[in-house]
Coordinates of C-alpha atoms and ligand atoms in Angstrom, one line a residue:
M1 CA 7.9 -7.9 -13.1
L2 CA 5.4 -5.3 -12.2
A3 CA 5.6 -1.7 -11.1
V4 CA 2.7 0.4 -9.9
A5 CA 2.5 4.1 -10.3
V6 CA -0.2 6.3 -8.7
L7 CA -0.7 9.8 -10.1
A8 CA -1.2 12.0 -7.1
A9 CA 0.5 15.3 -8.0
G10 CA -2.5 17.3 -9.2
K11 CA -4.0 20.1 -7.2
G12 CA -7.6 19.2 -7.7
T13 CA -8.7 22.6 -8.7
R14 CA -12.4 21.7 -9.1
M15 CA -12.5 20.6 -5.4
K16 CA -11.8 24.2 -4.3
S17 CA -10.0 23.0 -1.2
A18 CA -6.8 23.7 0.8
L19 CA -6.3 20.0 0.9
P20 CA -4.7 18.2 -2.0
K21 CA -7.4 16.3 -3.7
V22 CA -5.9 12.8 -3.1
L23 CA -6.0 13.5 0.6
Q24 CA -9.7 14.1 0.7
P25 CA -11.3 11.5 3.1
L26 CA -13.9 9.0 2.2
A27 CA -15.4 6.9 5.0
G28 CA -12.3 7.4 7.1
A29 CA -9.6 6.7 4.4
T30 CA -8.1 9.2 1.9
L31 CA -8.6 8.8 -1.8
V32 CA -5.0 7.8 -2.4
E33 CA -5.0 5.3 0.4
R34 CA -7.9 3.6 -1.2
V35 CA -6.2 3.5 -4.5
L36 CA -3.1 1.9 -2.9
A37 CA -5.3 -0.6 -1.1
A38 CA -6.6 -1.8 -4.4
T39 CA -3.1 -2.8 -5.5
A40 CA -2.2 -4.6 -2.3
G41 CA -2.8 -8.1 -3.6
L42 CA -0.7 -7.6 -6.7
A43 CA 2.7 -7.8 -4.9
P44 CA 4.4 -5.2 -7.2
D45 CA 8.2 -5.0 -7.3
H46 CA 8.0 -1.2 -7.2
T47 CA 5.3 1.2 -6.0
L48 CA 5.8 4.7 -7.0
L49 CA 3.7 7.7 -6.0
I50 CA 3.9 10.8 -8.2
V51 CA 3.6 13.8 -5.9
G52 CA 3.7 17.5 -6.7
H53 CA 1.1 19.9 -5.3
Q54 CA 1.7 20.0 -1.5
A55 CA 4.0 17.0 -2.0
E56 CA 5.2 17.1 1.6
R57 CA 1.8 16.8 3.0
V58 CA 1.0 13.8 0.8
E59 CA 4.3 12.2 1.6
Q60 CA 3.8 12.7 5.4
T61 CA 0.3 11.1 5.2
L62 CA 1.7 8.1 3.4
A63 CA 5.2 7.8 4.9
A64 CA 4.2 4.8 7.1
H65 CA 1.8 3.2 4.5
A66 CA 2.0 -0.6 4.2
S67 CA 2.8 -0.4 0.4
R68 CA 6.1 1.5 1.2
P69 CA 5.7 3.8 -1.8
R70 CA 8.7 5.6 -3.3
F71 CA 7.8 9.3 -3.9
V72 CA 8.7 10.8 -7.2
L73 CA 8.3 14.6 -7.5
Q74 CA 6.6 16.1 -10.5
Q75 CA 7.3 19.9 -10.6
P76 CA 5.4 21.7 -12.1
Q77 CA 2.3 19.6 -12.7
N78 CA 2.1 19.6 -16.5
G79 CA -0.5 16.9 -17.0
T80 CA -0.8 13.1 -16.6
G81 CA 1.7 12.4 -19.4
H82 CA 4.2 14.7 -17.8
A83 CA 3.6 12.9 -14.5
V84 CA 4.5 9.5 -16.0
Q85 CA 7.6 11.0 -17.8
Q86 CA 9.0 11.5 -14.3
L87 CA 9.3 7.7 -14.1
L88 CA 11.9 7.5 -16.9
E89 CA 14.7 7.9 -14.5
P90 CA 13.5 5.8 -11.5
L91 CA 12.4 3.0 -13.8
A92 CA 15.5 3.2 -16.2
D93 CA 16.5 -0.4 -15.5
F94 CA 13.0 -1.8 -15.3
D95 CA 11.5 -3.8 -18.2
G96 CA 8.2 -5.3 -16.9
D97 CA 4.7 -4.0 -16.9
L98 CA 3.7 -0.7 -15.4
L99 CA 0.2 -0.3 -13.9
V100 CA -0.8 3.4 -13.8
L101 CA -3.6 4.5 -11.6
N102 CA -5.2 7.8 -11.2
G103 CA -5.0 8.8 -7.6
D104 CA -8.7 10.0 -7.7
V105 CA -10.4 6.8 -8.6
P106 CA -10.9 5.3 -5.1
L107 CA -13.5 2.5 -5.5
L108 CA -11.5 0.3 -7.8
R109 CA -11.5 -3.4 -6.7
K110 CA -8.5 -5.7 -6.5
G111 CA -10.1 -8.3 -8.7
T112 CA -10.6 -5.8 -11.5
L113 CA -7.0 -4.8 -11.5
A114 CA -6.0 -8.5 -11.5
A115 CA -8.3 -9.0 -14.5
L116 CA -6.7 -6.0 -16.3
L117 CA -3.3 -7.5 -15.7
E118 CA -4.3 -10.9 -17.0
Q119 CA -5.9 -9.6 -20.2
H120 CA -2.9 -7.3 -20.8
R121 CA -0.4 -10.1 -20.4
G122 CA -2.4 -12.6 -22.4
S123 CA -2.8 -10.2 -25.3
G124 CA 0.7 -9.0 -25.5
R125 CA -0.5 -5.4 -26.3
A126 CA 1.5 -2.4 -25.6
V127 CA -1.2 -1.0 -23.3
T128 CA -4.6 -2.2 -21.9
L129 CA -6.9 0.2 -20.2
L130 CA -10.1 0.1 -18.2
S131 CA -13.1 1.6 -19.9
A132 CA -16.8 1.8 -19.2
H133 CA -20.1 2.8 -20.8
L134 CA -21.6 5.7 -18.9
D135 CA -25.1 7.2 -19.4
D136 CA -23.6 10.5 -18.6
P137 CA -20.0 10.5 -19.8
S138 CA -19.4 14.2 -19.4
G139 CA -16.0 15.2 -18.0
Y140 CA -14.3 11.9 -18.9
G141 CA -12.0 11.2 -21.8
R142 CA -13.7 9.2 -24.7
V143 CA -12.4 6.0 -26.0
F144 CA -12.5 5.4 -29.7
C145 CA -12.0 1.9 -31.1
D146 CA -11.7 0.3 -34.5
G147 CA -13.9 -2.7 -35.6
D148 CA -11.6 -5.2 -33.8
G149 CA -11.9 -3.6 -30.4
R150 CA -8.4 -2.1 -30.7
V151 CA -8.3 1.4 -29.0
Q152 CA -7.2 4.0 -31.6
Q153 CA -7.5 7.2 -29.6
I154 CA -8.6 8.8 -26.4
V155 CA -10.0 12.3 -26.6
E156 CA -10.6 14.4 -23.5
H157 CA -14.1 15.8 -23.0
R158 CA -13.0 19.3 -23.5
D159 CA -11.2 18.5 -26.8
C160 CA -14.1 16.5 -28.3
T161 CA -16.2 17.7 -31.1
P162 CA -20.0 17.7 -30.4
E163 CA -20.1 14.5 -32.4
Q164 CA -17.3 12.8 -30.5
R165 CA -19.1 13.7 -27.2
Q166 CA -21.9 11.4 -28.2
N167 CA -19.5 8.5 -27.6
T168 CA -20.4 7.0 -24.1
L169 CA -17.3 4.7 -23.8
I170 CA -15.0 6.4 -21.4
N171 CA -11.4 6.1 -20.1
A172 CA -11.3 5.1 -16.4
G173 CA -7.7 6.4 -16.0
I174 CA -6.3 3.0 -15.1
Y175 CA -3.8 1.5 -17.5
C176 CA -1.4 -1.4 -17.8
F177 CA 1.6 -0.5 -20.1
H178 CA 4.4 -2.6 -21.3
W179 CA 7.0 -0.2 -19.9
P180 CA 9.8 -0.7 -22.5
R181 CA 7.4 0.4 -25.2
L182 CA 5.8 3.2 -23.2
R183 CA 9.3 4.5 -22.5
Q184 CA 9.9 4.9 -26.2
V185 CA 6.9 7.1 -26.8
L186 CA 6.7 9.2 -23.6
P187 CA 9.2 11.8 -25.0
L188 CA 7.0 12.3 -28.0
L189 CA 4.0 13.7 -26.2
R190 CA 2.8 17.2 -27.2
S191 CA 0.7 19.7 -25.4
D192 CA -1.5 20.8 -28.4
N193 CA -4.8 20.4 -26.5
D194 CA -7.2 22.7 -24.7
Q195 CA -5.3 22.6 -21.4
G196 CA -1.9 22.9 -22.9
E197 CA -0.8 19.8 -20.9
L198 CA 1.0 16.5 -21.7
Y199 CA -1.7 13.9 -21.7
L200 CA -0.9 10.2 -20.8
T201 CA -3.9 9.3 -22.9
D202 CA -2.1 10.4 -26.1
T203 CA 0.3 7.5 -25.7
V204 CA -2.5 5.3 -26.9
E205 CA -2.3 6.7 -30.4
L206 CA 1.4 6.7 -30.4
L207 CA 1.7 3.1 -29.3
A208 CA -0.9 2.0 -31.9
D209 CA -1.4 -1.2 -30.0
A210 CA -4.0 -0.7 -27.3
G211 CA -6.6 -2.9 -25.8
H212 CA -9.3 -2.2 -23.3
L213 CA -11.3 -4.0 -20.6
V214 CA -14.9 -2.8 -20.1
V215 CA -15.8 -2.6 -16.4
D216 CA -19.5 -3.4 -15.6
D217 CA -19.7 -1.9 -12.1
L218 CA -19.7 1.8 -12.8
A219 CA -19.1 2.7 -9.2
E220 CA -15.6 1.2 -9.4
I221 CA -14.3 3.7 -11.9
M222 CA -15.8 6.8 -10.6
G223 CA -13.3 9.7 -10.8
I224 CA -13.5 12.3 -8.0
N225 CA -13.0 15.8 -9.3
D226 CA -15.5 17.9 -7.3
R227 CA -17.5 17.8 -4.0
Q228 CA -20.6 16.4 -5.7
Q229 CA -18.6 13.4 -6.9
L230 CA -17.0 13.1 -3.5
A231 CA -20.5 13.0 -1.9
A232 CA -21.8 10.5 -4.4
C233 CA -18.8 8.3 -3.7
E234 CA -19.2 8.6 0.0
G235 CA -22.8 7.5 -0.4
L236 CA -21.8 4.5 -2.3
L237 CA -19.2 3.5 0.1
Q238 CA -21.5 3.9 3.1
E239 CA -24.1 1.7 1.3
R240 CA -21.4 -1.0 0.7
L241 CA -20.3 -0.9 4.4
R242 CA -23.8 -1.1 5.8
R243 CA -24.7 -4.0 3.4
H244 CA -21.5 -5.8 4.5
W245 CA -22.4 -5.5 8.2
M246 CA -26.0 -6.3 7.7
A247 CA -24.8 -9.5 6.0
Q248 CA -22.7 -10.1 9.2
G249 CA -25.7 -9.9 11.5
V250 CA -26.0 -6.2 12.4
T251 CA -29.4 -4.5 12.4
F252 CA -29.7 -0.9 11.2
V253 CA -33.1 0.4 12.2
N254 CA -32.8 3.2 9.6
P255 CA -29.7 2.4 7.6
A256 CA -29.6 5.6 5.5
S257 CA -29.3 7.8 8.6
C258 CA -26.2 6.0 9.9
T259 CA -22.5 6.3 8.7
L260 CA -19.7 3.9 9.2
S261 CA -15.9 4.0 8.9
E262 CA -13.9 1.5 7.0
H263 CA -12.2 0.4 10.3
T264 CA -15.2 -0.3 12.4
S265 CA -16.1 -3.9 13.2
F266 CA -19.2 -5.3 14.8
G267 CA -20.1 -8.5 16.7
R268 CA -23.4 -10.3 16.2
D269 CA -26.9 -9.0 17.0
V270 CA -25.9 -5.5 17.4
V271 CA -28.7 -3.0 16.9
V272 CA -27.8 0.4 15.5
E273 CA -30.6 2.9 16.0
P274 CA -31.1 5.9 13.7
Q275 CA -28.7 8.8 13.5
T276 CA -25.7 6.9 14.9
H277 CA -22.2 7.3 13.4
F278 CA -19.0 5.4 13.7
R279 CA -15.7 7.0 13.0
G280 CA -12.0 6.0 13.0
V281 CA -11.1 2.6 14.4
C282 CA -14.0 1.1 16.5
R283 CA -14.5 -2.5 17.7
I284 CA -18.0 -3.3 18.9
G285 CA -18.9 -6.6 20.7
D286 CA -22.1 -8.7 20.5
D287 CA -25.6 -7.8 21.5
C288 CA -25.0 -4.0 21.8
R289 CA -27.7 -1.5 21.3
L290 CA -26.3 1.8 20.0
G291 CA -28.1 5.0 19.4
P292 CA -30.3 6.7 18.5
G293 CA -28.3 9.9 18.0
S294 CA -24.8 8.9 19.0
V295 CA -21.3 9.4 17.6
I296 CA -18.8 6.6 18.4
S297 CA -15.1 7.3 17.4
D298 CA -12.0 5.2 18.0
S299 CA -13.7 3.3 20.8
Q300 CA -13.9 -0.3 21.9
L301 CA -17.1 -1.7 23.3
G302 CA -17.6 -5.2 24.9
N303 CA -20.7 -7.2 24.7
D304 CA -24.2 -6.1 25.7
V305 CA -23.3 -2.4 25.9
Q306 CA -26.0 0.3 25.4
V307 CA -25.4 3.8 24.4
V308 CA -28.2 6.4 23.9
L309 CA -27.8 10.0 22.6
S310 CA -24.1 10.2 23.5
L311 CA -20.6 11.0 22.2
L312 CA -17.8 8.5 22.7
N313 CA -14.3 9.3 21.6
G314 CA -11.3 7.1 22.4
A315 CA -13.2 5.2 25.1
R316 CA -13.1 1.6 26.3
L317 CA -16.3 0.0 27.7
A318 CA -16.4 -3.5 29.2
D319 CA -19.4 -5.8 28.9
G320 CA -22.8 -4.6 30.1
C321 CA -22.1 -0.8 30.3
R322 CA -25.0 1.6 30.0
V323 CA -24.2 5.1 28.7
G324 CA -26.4 8.1 28.2
P325 CA -28.5 9.9 27.4
Y326 CA -26.3 12.9 26.9
A327 CA -23.0 11.5 28.1
H328 CA -19.5 12.4 26.8
L329 CA -16.8 9.8 27.1
R330 CA -13.5 11.3 26.1
P331 CA -10.1 9.7 25.3
E332 CA -8.9 7.1 27.8
A333 CA -12.2 6.8 29.5
D334 CA -11.9 3.2 30.6
L335 CA -15.1 1.7 32.0
G336 CA -15.2 -1.7 33.8
E337 CA -18.1 -4.2 33.5
A338 CA -21.7 -2.9 34.0
V339 CA -20.7 0.7 34.6
R340 CA -23.5 3.2 34.4
I341 CA -22.9 6.6 33.0
G342 CA -26.0 8.8 33.0
N343 CA -27.1 12.2 31.7
F344 CA -24.7 15.1 31.4
V345 CA -21.7 13.2 32.6
E346 CA -18.3 13.7 31.1
V347 CA -15.5 11.2 31.7
K348 CA -11.9 11.7 30.5
K349 CA -8.7 9.7 31.1
S350 CA -10.2 7.8 34.0
R351 CA -10.5 4.2 35.1
I352 CA -14.0 3.4 36.4
G353 CA -14.3 0.1 38.2
A354 CA -17.1 -2.5 37.6
D355 CA -20.6 -1.7 38.7
T356 CA -19.8 1.9 39.5
K357 CA -22.6 4.4 38.8
I358 CA -22.0 8.0 37.7
N359 CA -25.6 8.8 36.9
H360 CA -26.1 12.5 36.8
L361 CA -24.3 15.8 36.0
S362 CA -20.7 14.9 36.8
Y363 CA -17.2 15.7 35.5
V364 CA -14.7 12.9 36.1
G365 CA -11.2 13.6 34.8
D366 CA -7.8 11.9 35.6
A367 CA -9.5 9.7 38.1
D368 CA -9.3 6.1 39.3
F369 CA -12.6 4.9 40.8
G370 CA -12.9 1.5 42.3
R371 CA -15.8 -1.0 42.0
N372 CA -19.3 -0.3 43.1
V373 CA -18.8 3.4 43.8
N374 CA -21.9 5.5 43.8
V375 CA -21.1 8.9 42.5
G376 CA -23.7 11.4 43.5
A377 CA -25.3 13.9 41.2
G378 CA -23.1 16.8 40.4
T379 CA -19.9 15.3 41.8
V380 CA -16.9 17.0 40.2
T381 CA -13.2 16.1 40.2
A382 CA -11.3 19.4 40.3
N383 CA -8.3 18.0 38.4
Y384 CA -6.6 21.1 37.2
D385 CA -4.7 23.7 39.2
G386 CA -4.2 26.0 36.3
V387 CA -0.8 24.5 35.4
N388 CA -0.9 20.7 36.1
K389 CA -3.5 17.9 36.1
H390 CA -3.8 15.8 39.3
R391 CA -5.4 12.5 40.0
T392 CA -8.4 11.6 42.1
V393 CA -8.6 8.1 43.6
I394 CA -11.7 6.6 45.1
G395 CA -11.7 3.1 46.7
D396 CA -14.4 0.3 46.2
D397 CA -17.9 0.7 47.7
S398 CA -17.6 4.5 48.4
K399 CA -20.3 7.1 47.9
T400 CA -20.1 10.7 47.1
G401 CA -23.0 13.0 48.0
A402 CA -24.6 15.4 45.6
N403 CA -22.5 18.3 44.5
S404 CA -19.2 17.1 46.0
V405 CA -16.0 18.7 44.7
L406 CA -12.9 16.5 45.0
V407 CA -9.9 18.8 44.8
A408 CA -7.1 16.7 43.3
P409 CA -4.6 15.3 44.1
I410 CA -6.8 13.4 46.6
T411 CA -7.4 9.8 47.6
L412 CA -10.6 8.5 49.2
G413 CA -10.3 5.0 50.7
R414 CA -12.8 2.1 50.5
G415 CA -16.3 2.4 51.9
V416 CA -16.0 6.2 52.3
T417 CA -19.0 8.4 52.4
V418 CA -18.8 12.0 51.3
G419 CA -21.5 14.4 52.6
A420 CA -23.5 16.3 50.0
G421 CA -22.1 19.7 49.1
S422 CA -18.6 18.9 50.3
A423 CA -15.4 20.4 48.9
L424 CA -12.7 18.0 49.9
T425 CA -9.0 18.8 49.7
K426 CA -7.5 16.1 52.0
D427 CA -7.3 12.3 51.8
V428 CA -10.0 10.3 53.6
P429 CA -9.3 6.9 55.2
D430 CA -11.3 3.7 54.6
G431 CA -14.7 3.6 56.1
A432 CA -14.8 7.3 57.1
L433 CA -17.5 10.0 56.6
A434 CA -16.0 13.1 55.2
L435 CA -17.8 16.5 55.3
G436 CA -16.3 19.6 54.0
R437 CA -19.0 22.3 54.0
A438 CA -20.2 25.2 56.2
R439 CA -22.5 24.1 59.0
Q440 CA -26.2 25.0 58.6
T441 CA -27.4 27.8 60.8
V442 CA -31.1 28.2 61.6
I443 CA -32.4 31.4 63.1
E444 CA -36.0 30.9 64.3
N445 CA -38.8 33.4 64.0
W446 CA -36.7 35.5 61.7
T447 CA -38.1 38.7 60.4
G448 CA -36.2 40.3 57.7
P449 CA -36.0 44.1 56.9
R450 CA -39.3 45.6 56.0
K451 CA -40.3 48.5 53.6
G452 CA -41.3 51.8 55.2
Ligands
LIG501 C1 -8.2 11.8 -16.6 C2 -8.0 11.3 -18.0 C3 -9.4 11.0 -18.6 C4 -10.1 10.0 -17.8 C5 -10.2 10.5 -16.3 C6 -10.7 9.3 -15.5 C7 -6.0 12.4 -18.9 C8 -5.4 13.4 -19.8 N1 -7.3 12.3 -18.8 O1 -8.9 13.0 -16.7 O2 -9.2 10.5 -20.0 O3 -11.4 9.8 -18.3 O4 -8.9 10.8 -15.8 O5 -11.0 9.7 -14.2 O6 -5.2 11.6 -18.3 N2 -2.1 14.3 -12.0 C9 -0.8 14.4 -11.7 N3 -0.1 15.3 -12.4 C10 -0.6 16.2 -13.3 C11 -2.0 16.2 -13.5 C12 -2.7 15.2 -12.8 O7 -0.2 13.6 -11.0 O8 0.1 17.0 -13.8 C13 -3.0 13.3 -11.2 C14 -4.1 13.9 -10.4 O9 -3.6 14.2 -9.1 C15 -5.1 12.9 -10.5 C16 -4.9 12.1 -11.8 O10 -3.6 12.5 -12.2 O11 -5.0 11.9 -9.4 C17 -5.9 12.5 -12.8 O12 -5.9 13.9 -13.1 P1 -7.2 14.8 -13.4 O13 -6.8 16.1 -13.6 O14 -8.2 14.5 -12.4 O15 -7.6 14.1 -14.8 P2 -9.0 14.1 -15.5 O16 -9.3 15.4 -16.1 O17 -10.0 13.6 -14.5
LIG502 CA1 -10.0 13.0 -12.4

């Protein structure tokens, strides 16, 4: 039997943020989501999340999480030992192992947790914890062992003597306890330390039967307490993601200048040019060329798509589309095959048929354009009457002249031609020419007013 408890009640004072620390994002996933993800393969019988500071916000964020955590309130937040004391009641009938994870150690791997569990169960110890040798151990609790590798004591950095601080073996904040024995000693914790809190780490001495597993990959056990550590961790994650996708056949012209999100996937032979960023959930097909200077969020791109110096958010692009420079595709922009979106064009909530070109200076919102439409420079759909949004429909093979305004709701048929500078307010049938502008007047030999 296995129970998993994640400590996520702390405020994260050193982060200096309105957001609870465990909700800080890293490459598109929060710290606590990453911790939970590391436990996914263990199939625990219970997953408990200890919440306290801004508990509602943390619960909301994780309400639909795949691990279906049970939330346990810790109020007030009187230290990591006090946090685990809150499990005495919910785990009253449980007699298996309890894996405790700090909610701010986000890079932990599944395999490491499995190894911790295996060592713990093989040894029969009361507790086994993850430790590591750090060149700069400052901030972490120090692990003190006897000659046989048994852990005798953990002392927090702030409670260490200068001599104790020389010890570079640190506590990662990840433990596997035999719950029936931990339950016995939890009520004995005392707050006689620098912070006046109940420390989970003090149970090690009380249990007098602790082992440890030294982790080699130091990135894995990085605790995030401040923005510097957050940035360092983001850097590591980005590095991992880029390496992963390079191994899958993606070229990054200048890897360090690009960022990825956890939920972005790429096909083969994609070239990512410098300063290009992927956010949220993105799916990119084969043979795309993306960037330089682009941000692609929550979008799906087919094969052979090219995007230059542009912003895509919530868009879908079929094969062969060309976008940019300086285009803005907003949510529900849905481009058919080989659509061309040129400079200073904004498209929102619109279906654009295959081979259609919107090459220059346009706003297209709430529209449904057919195939092979040529949208002239400066064409604008006037979709908003101040209260409601209305749709603009254009049939296949139509052309709009430069600077046309299509006042929605309006439907233009197939093969329609709109004269330049028109402001159209009425529907146009198939094959017609529509003009909606003042006629040109020419006055010959005109002499204007003269001075004197
Ligand atoms: C803790 C360990 C330290 C270890 C380090 C590893 C203790 C006393 N110290 O220190 O030995 O080296 O982690 O990263 O455990 N939390 C609660 N309730 C509380 C206090 C904290 O749920 O009352 C949660 C926090 O939200 C956080 C986690 O526990 O996710 C760790 O708390 P934090 O204050 O960051 O502990 P550290 O000082 O880093
Ligand atoms: Ca911490």
